[in-house]
Amino acid sequence: MRKNSTTKPAFGIVLRMWESKALCLLFVLVLAVCTGCSKGDNSNKGGEDNKETTQLNAGVGGKGNGRFLESEVVLPGKTGRILTLAKLKDGSLEVVTEGKEEKSYYILKSNDQGKHWEEIPIKGVPKTHIPYAAVSPDGSVAMIPYAKKSSLEIYFVDAKRKTNQFGLQLPGNEEKNQIRQAAYDKKGTLFARDLKGSLLAVDLKKGTCKVVFDTNGIQVNYFGIVGNEMLAVHDKGIQIFNMEKKDVPESEIVLDDLIKKDKKLASSSLDSGAPMVFSEGTEDGGIVFANGNGLFHFNRGGSVTEQLVDASLTSLGSGGIVLLDLVTVDQNNFWVAANDNGEYKLLQYSYDSNAASVPNKEITVYALDESSFLRKVVNMFQKQHPDTYVKLEFGLSDDDGVTLEDALSVLSTNILADKGPDVLILDGLPVDSYIKKGILSDISDVVEEIDESDGLLPKIKESSKNNGKIYAFPVRFLLSVIEGDSETIKSAGSLSGLAERAVKLKKGSDQGVIPESKGTLTLLRDLYYADSASWMTEDNTIDKKALTDYLSSAKQIYDVDSNGKEHDFHTKMGSGTIDGVKVGTLTDSELIEGNSKMSMGTLVDFWSLQNMVSSWQLTKSDYGLLNHEKVKSYIPYLSVGVTESGNKEAAKEFLKILLGKKANNSPQNGFPSNKAAFDLLCKEKMDSKAVKDDGSISFSTEDEKNYNFNMVNLTKQQIDQFTTFVESLEKPAMDNRIILDIVLEQGDKLLLGEQNLKDTVDTILKKVNLYLAENN
């Protein structure tokens, strides 16, 4: 076994990628901002069980009028990325933005709560990417670019809109320190947080910054300034510092519990933005905060938080949202600046006393696994159907101890009792069994309507038919691919050919051939997705020869390097999603380092495609479909169906949004089956914003070797090649989670030498065919 050279993110090297928040897991893990809901519950986790939260929106069935409604503030046409939002001491609102073209920057000022905007170009700032900005109470702005060797130039735009340049040296001996967040307090003092999680006071005129608060060794992940206090979020809670006294920090049990009960709220892995933002309340000691659960108010010293806005009814619950700033305009109006799945928005929450306190209709959407994409679509549906509440249920979560068998049992029981969901996300579920039992309704009419308006990928549509009808349709899909030199790509037309190629590459070489992240489970699963579409026979049993060939090839490939299970990526991925973000298993990093000679796995989305092509600047590689000579298959993702016993009319309206172009215009979380969205994303990747923003990928290894490559646009030839691959896909891989788990469990024993091939095949056939017989 070769020496451990596992790649890890380098804290000192900044990953620059502005088009999306969900970054490639090969180099850095970006945790989703959204709060995952436990099984059957998408309400606030922050204390409902302990009665620590008073909810104004009590759920469907509540009575009375009055609730905060969300609207999007219309900004001038040149507005692109939002850097920051602030309320000035005169009550006006100010937004700092990057223009849509040529890295121009603007100050937007409104004296009438966003009805009219004065658009002021910022002069004297270079046309480069500036990640951070902070607005002082008098309206002056600090523009903060990246540091080089812990030194940077801050561009200060005073209240008269004159720009001055100030040099600043960051503390510490590291050459790679950076400012990661900045904000002014009410007196006009600039504070910042650096890579080490230290809190700094910045003096622009002197060009110095110093650690201002003693955090007792705690690394601050992000902070917010509320009145005379700074709320510093760390892994175990929130420290509260008095800006004037600068003495021992205080804490609030209720605020600490937010972090203890939802660890995602402590995340600091975003390059800009945070999982939670803070603002002053309208009363002394009041704190307003927003996160993926909603908008809340808390009084210092109190024992409860008041929920002003339920996230499930607004963009705050969309799953892919990154929060930038929160402003309290008055007790009836709050503003949030956010990056909503790559689209920058100003969201206004205004109290309407005439609005129904809760929607009077309800549909339930069920999926086994958390999905930020699904949350986004739920939010889109809520906006178009404000009278209908969408109850989003996830059968599995990382923290409730529910097993797959438990989740399937509860789901089946509810369906049989006519208490099941209206919309089913069928990933991992026994779709064929549900069809035969009459659980699923024919959704051909919705599929045809979307095909007529936007177009659907023809072969994916055709492969979704069952006796001429469509009961389940994949909204998104993944591809199984091979990456390496031309001979390796050619050999991977079959799994047996790939195995022969791996053995040949290993002969006489101490270098690894297969990436270390391909332990037993990840390797088995990657090959399963590439091969399983051809396993099922006409009598609904597993083909013995197909299974034997798959396991034999997997064993031969694994034995080339015999990677340790401690590096098995599968053990860290579960179902293939992390915090609701779908991730792939293609590992370019080891090709870049020279520690492997090929990579295979799931290509998960357009961002990953661009990342892979960009990495070829270092690897000189190519790619192709894995196992394409045997079966050109795809991996269905977010396969959707409607239950026969549910509210079919409302459920189909939900499907129209889920399958539509607008929802699917996302470069993450799978490739869209919607042809209009697919074509649009292809076009965007030929003129990528990541390239315009000088986006690059940087990472380091445990032996402190550094690697870097710039993002590049996809060429027309590359887009045409990829489109040809996609249009050739004919059959979906088997996605039944029970069958997959049986194959992985027994295949693991084979690869580790604990069980021979014959016994492995016989055991899998016995278990799978028994399961199929019992469930059909």
Short mmCIF file of C-alpha atoms in Angstrom, two decimals, residues 69 273 279 336 413 520 762:
data_model
loop_
_atom_site.label_atom_id
_atom_site.label_comp_id
_atom_site.label_asym_id
_atom_site.label_seq_id
_atom_site.Cartn_x
_atom_site.Cartn_y
_atom_site.Cartn_z
CA LEU A 69 -44.59 38.70 4.07
CA GLY A 273 -21.62 35.29 4.14
CA SER A 279 -29.21 43.17 13.80
CA VAL A 336 -31.87 40.61 4.45
CA THR A 413 -47.31 2.39 7.09
CA THR A 520 -13.88 -0.78 -0.87
CA ASP A 762 -24.76 -16.52 -4.14
#
